[in-house]
Short mmCIF file of N, CA and C in Angstrom, two decimals:
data_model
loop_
_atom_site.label_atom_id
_atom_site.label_comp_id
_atom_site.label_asym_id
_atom_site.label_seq_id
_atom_site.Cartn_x
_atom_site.Cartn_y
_atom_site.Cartn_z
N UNK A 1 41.25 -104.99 -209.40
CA UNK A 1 40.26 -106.06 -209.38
C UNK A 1 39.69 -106.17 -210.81
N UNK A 2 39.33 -107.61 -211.76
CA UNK A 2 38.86 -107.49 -212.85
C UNK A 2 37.69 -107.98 -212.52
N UNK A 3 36.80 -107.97 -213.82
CA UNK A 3 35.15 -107.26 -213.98
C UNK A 3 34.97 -108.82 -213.74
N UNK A 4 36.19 -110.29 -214.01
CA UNK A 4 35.00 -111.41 -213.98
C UNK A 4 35.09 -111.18 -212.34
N UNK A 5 35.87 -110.81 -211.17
CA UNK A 5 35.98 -111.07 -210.02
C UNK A 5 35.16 -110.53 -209.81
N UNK A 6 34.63 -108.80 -209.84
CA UNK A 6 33.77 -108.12 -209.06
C UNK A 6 32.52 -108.76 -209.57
N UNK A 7 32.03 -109.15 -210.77
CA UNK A 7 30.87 -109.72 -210.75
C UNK A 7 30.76 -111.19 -209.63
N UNK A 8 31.50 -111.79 -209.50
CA UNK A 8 31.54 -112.67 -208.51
C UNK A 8 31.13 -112.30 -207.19
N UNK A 9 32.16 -111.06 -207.06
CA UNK A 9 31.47 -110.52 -205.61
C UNK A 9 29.80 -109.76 -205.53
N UNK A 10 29.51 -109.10 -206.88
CA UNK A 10 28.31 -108.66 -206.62
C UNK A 10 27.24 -109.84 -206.37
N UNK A 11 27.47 -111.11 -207.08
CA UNK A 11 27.00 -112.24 -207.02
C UNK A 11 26.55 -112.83 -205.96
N UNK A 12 27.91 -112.72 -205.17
CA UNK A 12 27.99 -113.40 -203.53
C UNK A 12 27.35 -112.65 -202.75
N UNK A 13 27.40 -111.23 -203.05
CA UNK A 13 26.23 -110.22 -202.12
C UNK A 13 24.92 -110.23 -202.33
N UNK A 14 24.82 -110.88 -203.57
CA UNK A 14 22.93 -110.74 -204.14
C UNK A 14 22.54 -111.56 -203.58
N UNK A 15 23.39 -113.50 -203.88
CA UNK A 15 22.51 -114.17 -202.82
C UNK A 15 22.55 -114.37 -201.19
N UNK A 16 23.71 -113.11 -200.52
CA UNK A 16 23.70 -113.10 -199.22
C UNK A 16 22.63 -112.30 -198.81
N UNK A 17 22.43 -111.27 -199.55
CA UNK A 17 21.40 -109.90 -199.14
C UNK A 17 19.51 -111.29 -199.60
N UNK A 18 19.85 -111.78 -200.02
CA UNK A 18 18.49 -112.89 -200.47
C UNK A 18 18.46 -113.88 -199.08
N UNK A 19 19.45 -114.33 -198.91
CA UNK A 19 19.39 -115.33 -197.38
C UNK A 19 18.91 -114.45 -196.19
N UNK A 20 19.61 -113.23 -196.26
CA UNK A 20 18.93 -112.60 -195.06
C UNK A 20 17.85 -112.09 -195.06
N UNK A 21 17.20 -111.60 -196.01
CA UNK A 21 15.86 -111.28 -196.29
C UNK A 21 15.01 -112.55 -196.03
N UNK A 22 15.39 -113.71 -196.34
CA UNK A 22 14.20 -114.63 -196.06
C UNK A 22 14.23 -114.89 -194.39
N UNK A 23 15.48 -114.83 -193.70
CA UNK A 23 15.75 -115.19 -192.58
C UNK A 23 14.67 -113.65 -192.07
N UNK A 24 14.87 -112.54 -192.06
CA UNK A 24 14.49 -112.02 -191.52
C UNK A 24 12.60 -112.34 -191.51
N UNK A 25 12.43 -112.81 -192.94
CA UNK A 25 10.86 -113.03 -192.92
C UNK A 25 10.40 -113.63 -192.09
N UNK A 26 11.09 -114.95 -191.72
CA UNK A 26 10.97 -116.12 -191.18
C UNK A 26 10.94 -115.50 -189.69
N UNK A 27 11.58 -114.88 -188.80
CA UNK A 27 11.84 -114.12 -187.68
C UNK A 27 10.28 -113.02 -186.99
N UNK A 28 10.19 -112.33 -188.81
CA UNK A 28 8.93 -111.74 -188.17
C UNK A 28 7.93 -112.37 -187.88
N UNK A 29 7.58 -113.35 -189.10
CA UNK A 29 6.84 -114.24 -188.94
C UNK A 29 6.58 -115.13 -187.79
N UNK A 30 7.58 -115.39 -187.16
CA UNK A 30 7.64 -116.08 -185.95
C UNK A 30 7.03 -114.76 -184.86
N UNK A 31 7.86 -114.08 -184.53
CA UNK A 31 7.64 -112.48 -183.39
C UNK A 31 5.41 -112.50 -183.75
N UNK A 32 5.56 -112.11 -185.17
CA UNK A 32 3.86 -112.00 -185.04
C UNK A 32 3.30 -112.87 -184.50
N UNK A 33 3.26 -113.98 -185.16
CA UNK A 33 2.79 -115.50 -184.35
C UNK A 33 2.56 -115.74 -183.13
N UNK A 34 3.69 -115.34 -182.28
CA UNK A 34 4.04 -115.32 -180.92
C UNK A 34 3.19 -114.13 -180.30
N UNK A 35 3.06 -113.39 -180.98
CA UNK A 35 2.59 -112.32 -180.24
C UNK A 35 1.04 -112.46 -180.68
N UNK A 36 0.47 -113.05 -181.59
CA UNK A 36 -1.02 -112.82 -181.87
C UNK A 36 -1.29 -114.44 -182.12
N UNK A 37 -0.67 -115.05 -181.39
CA UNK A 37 -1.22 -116.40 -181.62
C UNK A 37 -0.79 -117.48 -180.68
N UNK A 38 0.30 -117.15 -179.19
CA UNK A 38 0.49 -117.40 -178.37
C UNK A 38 0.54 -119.01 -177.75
N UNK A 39 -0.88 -119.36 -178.39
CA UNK A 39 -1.71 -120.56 -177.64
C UNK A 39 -0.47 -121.98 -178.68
N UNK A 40 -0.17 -121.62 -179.82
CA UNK A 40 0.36 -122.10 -180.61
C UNK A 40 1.43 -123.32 -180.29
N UNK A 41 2.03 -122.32 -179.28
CA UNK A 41 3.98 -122.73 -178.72
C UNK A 41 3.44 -122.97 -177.11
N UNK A 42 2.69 -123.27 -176.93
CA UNK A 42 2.25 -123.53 -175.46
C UNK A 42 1.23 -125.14 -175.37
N UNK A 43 2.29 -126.12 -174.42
CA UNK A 43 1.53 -127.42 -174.12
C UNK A 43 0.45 -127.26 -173.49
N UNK A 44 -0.22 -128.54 -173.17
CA UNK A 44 -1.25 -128.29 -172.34
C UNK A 44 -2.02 -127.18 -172.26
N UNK A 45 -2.56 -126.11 -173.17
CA UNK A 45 -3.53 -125.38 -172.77
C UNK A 45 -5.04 -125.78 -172.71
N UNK A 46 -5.59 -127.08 -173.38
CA UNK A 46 -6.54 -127.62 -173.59
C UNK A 46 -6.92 -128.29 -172.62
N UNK A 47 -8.20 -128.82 -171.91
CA UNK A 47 -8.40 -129.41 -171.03
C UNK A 47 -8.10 -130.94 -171.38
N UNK A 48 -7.86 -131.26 -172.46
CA UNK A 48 -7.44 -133.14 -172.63
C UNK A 48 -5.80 -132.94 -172.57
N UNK A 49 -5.15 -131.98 -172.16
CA UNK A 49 -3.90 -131.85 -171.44
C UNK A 49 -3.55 -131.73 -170.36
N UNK A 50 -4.70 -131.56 -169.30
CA UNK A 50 -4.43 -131.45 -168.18
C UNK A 50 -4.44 -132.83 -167.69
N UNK A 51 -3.44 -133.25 -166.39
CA UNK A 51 -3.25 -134.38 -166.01
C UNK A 51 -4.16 -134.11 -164.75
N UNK A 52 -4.72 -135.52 -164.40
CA UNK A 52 -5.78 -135.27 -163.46
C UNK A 52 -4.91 -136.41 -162.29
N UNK A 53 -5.46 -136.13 -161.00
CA UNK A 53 -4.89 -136.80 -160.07
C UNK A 53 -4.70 -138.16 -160.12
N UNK A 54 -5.37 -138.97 -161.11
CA UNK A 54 -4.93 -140.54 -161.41
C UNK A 54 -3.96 -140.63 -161.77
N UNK A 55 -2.74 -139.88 -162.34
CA UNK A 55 -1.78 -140.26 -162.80
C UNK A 55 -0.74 -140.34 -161.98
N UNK A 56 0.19 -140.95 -162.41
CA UNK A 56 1.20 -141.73 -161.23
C UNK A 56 1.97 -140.37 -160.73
N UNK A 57 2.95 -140.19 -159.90
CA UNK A 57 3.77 -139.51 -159.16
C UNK A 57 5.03 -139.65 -159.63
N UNK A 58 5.57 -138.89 -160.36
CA UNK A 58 6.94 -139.03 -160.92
C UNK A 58 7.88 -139.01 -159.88
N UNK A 59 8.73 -140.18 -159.74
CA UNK A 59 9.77 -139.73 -158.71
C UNK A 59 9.43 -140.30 -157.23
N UNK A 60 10.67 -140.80 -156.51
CA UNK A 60 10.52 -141.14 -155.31
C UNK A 60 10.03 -139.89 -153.94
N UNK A 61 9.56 -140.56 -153.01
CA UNK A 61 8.97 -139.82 -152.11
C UNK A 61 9.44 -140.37 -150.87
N UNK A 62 9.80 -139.55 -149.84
CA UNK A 62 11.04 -140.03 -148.95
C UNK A 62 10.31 -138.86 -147.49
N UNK A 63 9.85 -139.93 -146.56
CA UNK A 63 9.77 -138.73 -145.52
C UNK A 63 8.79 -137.80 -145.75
N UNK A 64 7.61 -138.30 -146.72
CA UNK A 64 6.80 -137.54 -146.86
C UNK A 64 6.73 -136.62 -147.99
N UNK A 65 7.88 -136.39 -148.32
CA UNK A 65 8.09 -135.45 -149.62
C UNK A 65 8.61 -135.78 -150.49
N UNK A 66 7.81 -135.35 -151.45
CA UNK A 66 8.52 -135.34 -153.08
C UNK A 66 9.80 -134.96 -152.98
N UNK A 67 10.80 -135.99 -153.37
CA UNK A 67 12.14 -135.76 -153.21
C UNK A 67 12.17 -134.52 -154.44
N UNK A 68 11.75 -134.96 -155.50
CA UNK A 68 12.35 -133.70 -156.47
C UNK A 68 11.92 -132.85 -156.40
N UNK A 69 10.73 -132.35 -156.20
CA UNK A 69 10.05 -131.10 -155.88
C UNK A 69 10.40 -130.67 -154.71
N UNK A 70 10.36 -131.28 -153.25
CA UNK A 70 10.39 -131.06 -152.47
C UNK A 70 8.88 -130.47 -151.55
N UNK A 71 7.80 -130.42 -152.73
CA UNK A 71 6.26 -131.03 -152.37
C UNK A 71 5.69 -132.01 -150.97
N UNK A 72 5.00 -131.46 -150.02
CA UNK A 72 4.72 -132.33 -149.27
C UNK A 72 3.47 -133.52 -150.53
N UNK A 73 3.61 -135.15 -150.10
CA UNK A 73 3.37 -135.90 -150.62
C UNK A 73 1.84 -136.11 -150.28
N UNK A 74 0.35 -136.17 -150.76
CA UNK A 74 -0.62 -135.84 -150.77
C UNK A 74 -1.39 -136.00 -151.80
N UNK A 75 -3.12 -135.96 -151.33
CA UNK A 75 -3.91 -136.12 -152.42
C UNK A 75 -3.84 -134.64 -153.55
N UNK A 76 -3.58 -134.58 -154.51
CA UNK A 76 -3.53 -133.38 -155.22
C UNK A 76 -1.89 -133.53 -155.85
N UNK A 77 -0.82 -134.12 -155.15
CA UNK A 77 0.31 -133.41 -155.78
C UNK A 77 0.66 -133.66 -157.00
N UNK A 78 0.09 -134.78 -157.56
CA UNK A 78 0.52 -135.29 -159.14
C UNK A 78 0.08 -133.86 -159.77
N UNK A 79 -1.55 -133.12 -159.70
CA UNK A 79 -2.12 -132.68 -160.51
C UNK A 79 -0.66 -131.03 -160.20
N UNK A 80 -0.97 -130.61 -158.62
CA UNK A 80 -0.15 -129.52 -158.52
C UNK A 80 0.95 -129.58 -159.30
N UNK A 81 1.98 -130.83 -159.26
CA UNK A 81 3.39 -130.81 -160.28
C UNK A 81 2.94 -130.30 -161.64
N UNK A 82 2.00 -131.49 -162.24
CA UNK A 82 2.04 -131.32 -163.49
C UNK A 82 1.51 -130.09 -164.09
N UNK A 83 0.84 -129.24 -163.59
CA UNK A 83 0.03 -127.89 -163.58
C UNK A 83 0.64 -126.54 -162.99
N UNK A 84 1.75 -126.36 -162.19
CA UNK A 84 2.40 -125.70 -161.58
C UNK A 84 3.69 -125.55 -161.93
N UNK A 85 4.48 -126.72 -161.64
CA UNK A 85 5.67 -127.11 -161.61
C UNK A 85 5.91 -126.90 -163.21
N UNK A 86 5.07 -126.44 -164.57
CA UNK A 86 5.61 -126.23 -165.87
C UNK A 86 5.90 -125.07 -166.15
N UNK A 87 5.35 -124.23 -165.56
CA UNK A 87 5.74 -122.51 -165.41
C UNK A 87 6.70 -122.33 -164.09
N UNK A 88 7.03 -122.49 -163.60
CA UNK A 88 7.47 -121.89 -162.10
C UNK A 88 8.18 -123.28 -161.23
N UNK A 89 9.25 -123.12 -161.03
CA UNK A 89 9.75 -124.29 -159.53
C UNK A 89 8.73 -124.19 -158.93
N UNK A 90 8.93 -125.37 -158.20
CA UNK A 90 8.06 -125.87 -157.03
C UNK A 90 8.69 -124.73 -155.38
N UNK A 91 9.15 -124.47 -155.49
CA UNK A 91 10.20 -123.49 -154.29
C UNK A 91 9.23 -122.17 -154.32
N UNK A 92 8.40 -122.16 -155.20
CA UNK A 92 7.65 -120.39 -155.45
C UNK A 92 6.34 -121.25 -154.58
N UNK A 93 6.08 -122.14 -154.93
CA UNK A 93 4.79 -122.98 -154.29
C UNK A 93 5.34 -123.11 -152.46
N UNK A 94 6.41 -123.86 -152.25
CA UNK A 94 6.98 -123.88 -150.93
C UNK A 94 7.05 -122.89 -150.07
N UNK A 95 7.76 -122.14 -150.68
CA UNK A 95 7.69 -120.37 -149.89
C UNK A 95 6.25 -119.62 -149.18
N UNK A 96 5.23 -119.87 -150.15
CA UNK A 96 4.62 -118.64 -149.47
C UNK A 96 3.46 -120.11 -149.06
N UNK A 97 2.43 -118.89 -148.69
CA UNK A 97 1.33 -119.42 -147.33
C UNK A 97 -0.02 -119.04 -147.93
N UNK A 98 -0.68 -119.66 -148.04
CA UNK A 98 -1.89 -118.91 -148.42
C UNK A 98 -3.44 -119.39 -148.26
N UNK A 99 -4.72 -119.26 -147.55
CA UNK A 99 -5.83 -119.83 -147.38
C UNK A 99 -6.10 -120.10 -148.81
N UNK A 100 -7.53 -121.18 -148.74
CA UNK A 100 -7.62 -121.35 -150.30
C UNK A 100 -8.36 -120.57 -150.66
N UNK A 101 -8.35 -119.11 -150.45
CA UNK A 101 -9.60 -118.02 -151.21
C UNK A 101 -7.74 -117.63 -151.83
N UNK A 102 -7.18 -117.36 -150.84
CA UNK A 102 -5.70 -116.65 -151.06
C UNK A 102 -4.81 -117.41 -152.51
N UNK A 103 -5.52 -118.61 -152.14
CA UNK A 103 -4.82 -119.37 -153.58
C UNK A 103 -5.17 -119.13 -154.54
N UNK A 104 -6.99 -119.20 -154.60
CA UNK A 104 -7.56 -118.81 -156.04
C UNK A 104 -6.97 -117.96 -156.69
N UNK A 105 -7.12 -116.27 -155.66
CA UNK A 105 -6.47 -115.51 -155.97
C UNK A 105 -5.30 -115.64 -157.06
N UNK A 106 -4.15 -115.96 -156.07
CA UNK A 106 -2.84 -116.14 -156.82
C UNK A 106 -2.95 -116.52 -158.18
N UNK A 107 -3.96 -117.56 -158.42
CA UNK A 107 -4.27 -118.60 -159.60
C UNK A 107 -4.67 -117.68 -160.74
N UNK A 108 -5.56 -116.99 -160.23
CA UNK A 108 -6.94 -115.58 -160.99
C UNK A 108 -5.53 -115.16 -161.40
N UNK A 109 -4.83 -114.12 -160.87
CA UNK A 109 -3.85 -113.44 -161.27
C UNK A 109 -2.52 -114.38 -161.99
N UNK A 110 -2.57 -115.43 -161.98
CA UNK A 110 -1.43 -115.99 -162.79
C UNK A 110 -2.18 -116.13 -164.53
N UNK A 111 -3.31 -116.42 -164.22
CA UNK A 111 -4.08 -116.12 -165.42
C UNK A 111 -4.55 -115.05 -165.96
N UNK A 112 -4.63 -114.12 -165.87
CA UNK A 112 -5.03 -112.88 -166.02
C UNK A 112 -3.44 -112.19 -166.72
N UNK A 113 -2.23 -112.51 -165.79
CA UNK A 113 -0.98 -112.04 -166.21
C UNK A 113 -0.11 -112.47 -166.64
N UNK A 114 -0.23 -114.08 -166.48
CA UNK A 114 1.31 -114.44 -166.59
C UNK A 114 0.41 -116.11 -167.65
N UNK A 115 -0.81 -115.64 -168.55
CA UNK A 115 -1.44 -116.84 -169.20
C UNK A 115 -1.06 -118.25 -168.73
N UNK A 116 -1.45 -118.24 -167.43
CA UNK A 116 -1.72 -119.82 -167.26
C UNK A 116 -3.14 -120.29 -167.79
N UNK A 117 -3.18 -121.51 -168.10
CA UNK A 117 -4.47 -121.91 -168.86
C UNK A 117 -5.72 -122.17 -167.78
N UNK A 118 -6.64 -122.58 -168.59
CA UNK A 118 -7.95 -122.84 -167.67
C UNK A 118 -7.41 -123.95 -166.75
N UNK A 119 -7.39 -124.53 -165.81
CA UNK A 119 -7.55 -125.67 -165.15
C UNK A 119 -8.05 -126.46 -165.07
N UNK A 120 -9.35 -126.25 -165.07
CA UNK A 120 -10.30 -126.83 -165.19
C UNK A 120 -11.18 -127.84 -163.94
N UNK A 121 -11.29 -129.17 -163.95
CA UNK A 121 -11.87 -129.59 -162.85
C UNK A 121 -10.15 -130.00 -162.12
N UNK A 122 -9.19 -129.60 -162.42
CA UNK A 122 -7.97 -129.64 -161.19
C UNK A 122 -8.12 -128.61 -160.59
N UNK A 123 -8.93 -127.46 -160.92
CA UNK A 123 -8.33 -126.27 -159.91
C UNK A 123 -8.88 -126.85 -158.59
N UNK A 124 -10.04 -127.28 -158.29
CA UNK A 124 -10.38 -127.57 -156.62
C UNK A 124 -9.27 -128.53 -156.34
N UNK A 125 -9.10 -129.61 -156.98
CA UNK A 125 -7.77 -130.36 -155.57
C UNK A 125 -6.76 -129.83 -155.95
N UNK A 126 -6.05 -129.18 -156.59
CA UNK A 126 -4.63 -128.16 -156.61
C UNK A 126 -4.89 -127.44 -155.49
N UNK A 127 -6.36 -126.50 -155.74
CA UNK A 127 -6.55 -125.24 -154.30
C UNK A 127 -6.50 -125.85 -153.19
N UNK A 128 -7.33 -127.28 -152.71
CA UNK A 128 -7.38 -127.92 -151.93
C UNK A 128 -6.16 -128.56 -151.15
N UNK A 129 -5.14 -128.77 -151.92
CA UNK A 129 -4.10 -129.37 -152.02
C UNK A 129 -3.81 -128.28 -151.47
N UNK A 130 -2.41 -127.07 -152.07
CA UNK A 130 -2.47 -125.91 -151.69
C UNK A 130 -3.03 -125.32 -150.07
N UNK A 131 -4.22 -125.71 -149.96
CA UNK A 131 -4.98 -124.82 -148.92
C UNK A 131 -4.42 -125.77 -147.49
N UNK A 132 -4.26 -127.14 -147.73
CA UNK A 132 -3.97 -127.82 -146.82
C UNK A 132 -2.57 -127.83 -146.59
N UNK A 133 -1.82 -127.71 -147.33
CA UNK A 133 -0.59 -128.50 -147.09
C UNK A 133 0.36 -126.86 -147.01
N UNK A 134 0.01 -125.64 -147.60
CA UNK A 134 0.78 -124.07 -147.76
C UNK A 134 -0.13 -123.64 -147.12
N UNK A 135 -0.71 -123.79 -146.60
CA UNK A 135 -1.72 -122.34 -145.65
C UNK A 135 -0.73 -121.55 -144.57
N UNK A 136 -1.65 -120.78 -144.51
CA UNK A 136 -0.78 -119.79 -143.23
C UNK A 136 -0.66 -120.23 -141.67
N UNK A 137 0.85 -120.40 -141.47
CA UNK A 137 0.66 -120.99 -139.83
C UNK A 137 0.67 -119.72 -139.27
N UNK A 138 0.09 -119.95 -138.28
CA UNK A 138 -0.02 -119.14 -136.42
C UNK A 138 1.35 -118.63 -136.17
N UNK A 139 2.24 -119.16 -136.36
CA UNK A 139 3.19 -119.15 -135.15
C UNK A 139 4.04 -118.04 -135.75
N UNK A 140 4.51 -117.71 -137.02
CA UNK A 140 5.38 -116.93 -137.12
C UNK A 140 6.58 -117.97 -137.10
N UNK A 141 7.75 -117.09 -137.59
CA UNK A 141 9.20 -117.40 -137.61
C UNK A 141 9.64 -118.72 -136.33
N UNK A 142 9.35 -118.20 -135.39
CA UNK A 142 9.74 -118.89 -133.78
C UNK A 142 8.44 -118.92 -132.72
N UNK A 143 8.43 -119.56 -131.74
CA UNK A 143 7.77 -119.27 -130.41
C UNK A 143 9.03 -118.12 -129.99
N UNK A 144 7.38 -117.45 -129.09
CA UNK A 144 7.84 -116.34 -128.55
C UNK A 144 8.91 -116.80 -126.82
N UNK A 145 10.35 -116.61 -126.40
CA UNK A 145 10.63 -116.82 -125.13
C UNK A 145 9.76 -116.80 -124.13
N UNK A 146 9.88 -117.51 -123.04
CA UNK A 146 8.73 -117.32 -122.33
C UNK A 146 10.43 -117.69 -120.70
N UNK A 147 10.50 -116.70 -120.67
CA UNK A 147 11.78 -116.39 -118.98
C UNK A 147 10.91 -116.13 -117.84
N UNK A 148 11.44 -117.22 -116.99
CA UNK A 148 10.43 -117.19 -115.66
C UNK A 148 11.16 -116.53 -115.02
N UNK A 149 12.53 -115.81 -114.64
CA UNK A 149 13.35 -115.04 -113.96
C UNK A 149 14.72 -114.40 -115.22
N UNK A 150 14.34 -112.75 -114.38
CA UNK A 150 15.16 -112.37 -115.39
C UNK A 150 16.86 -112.33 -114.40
N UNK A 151 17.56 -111.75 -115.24
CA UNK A 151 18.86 -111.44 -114.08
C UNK A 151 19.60 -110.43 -114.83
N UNK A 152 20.75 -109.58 -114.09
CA UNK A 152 21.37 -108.25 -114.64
C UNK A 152 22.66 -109.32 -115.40
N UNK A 153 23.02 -108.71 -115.86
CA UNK A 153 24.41 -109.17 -116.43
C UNK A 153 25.36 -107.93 -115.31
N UNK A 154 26.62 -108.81 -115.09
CA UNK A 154 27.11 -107.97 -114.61
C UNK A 154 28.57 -107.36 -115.17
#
């Protein structure tokens, strides 16, 4: 190898070892940010981001339900989508059951752990919403059989 080539190559390594050094700056810089400044890379955390129940209903509604969500259709659901539905499917909302102390709850702890923002004056018709439409039914899975005569198998 002659001295003009290897200077070429030391060349090509000085400004590769320089690209990655800035890339890496750029990386931490980002990781710190993210980690001590959070609010940054996150919509809506402000209350002039929250959508309040005047706003229209994205999407057709068929049978009562939000076809895309699959949301029963109701006073509250614009605010629930737009406030819910940005962290989490709507299917985590569908699934479970909960009174509206049981909702707050959930809410307290999504904030506390998982930084959802203030709510603000949506949290009562979200909870409300919520409390009416996911509460806990009575019945369980099925009605219980009710056999007016039994018989042996034979």
């Amino acid at each position: 190898m002659e001295k003009r080539d290897l200077k070429k190559l030391l060349d090509s390594l000085g400004l590769l070892s320089l690209l990655l050094l800035g890339l890496m700056v750029v990386v931490l810089a980002f990781v710190f940010t993210l980690r001590f400044q959070p609010d940054i890379f996150v919509a809506g955390i402000g209350e002039e981001h929250l959508i309040e129940e005047s706003g229209p209903i994205i999407g057709p509604i068929e049978e009562g339900i939000h076809v895309e969500t699959g949301l029963i259709a109701g006073e509250g659901l614009t605010a629930v989508i737009a406030n819910c539905t940005n962290c989490h499917s709507a299917k985590l909302v569908t699934q479970n059951r909960f009174t509206a102390e049981g909702w707050i709850r959930v809410i307290r702890w999504m904030q506390e752990t998982q930084d959802l923002w203030d709510l603000g004056t949506n949290e009562e018709l979200i909870v409300a919403y919520l409390a009416k439409y996911y509460a806990p039914e009575e019945l369980g899975r099925r009605k219980q059989l009710k056999v007016d005569e039994w018989y042996e198998l034979e």
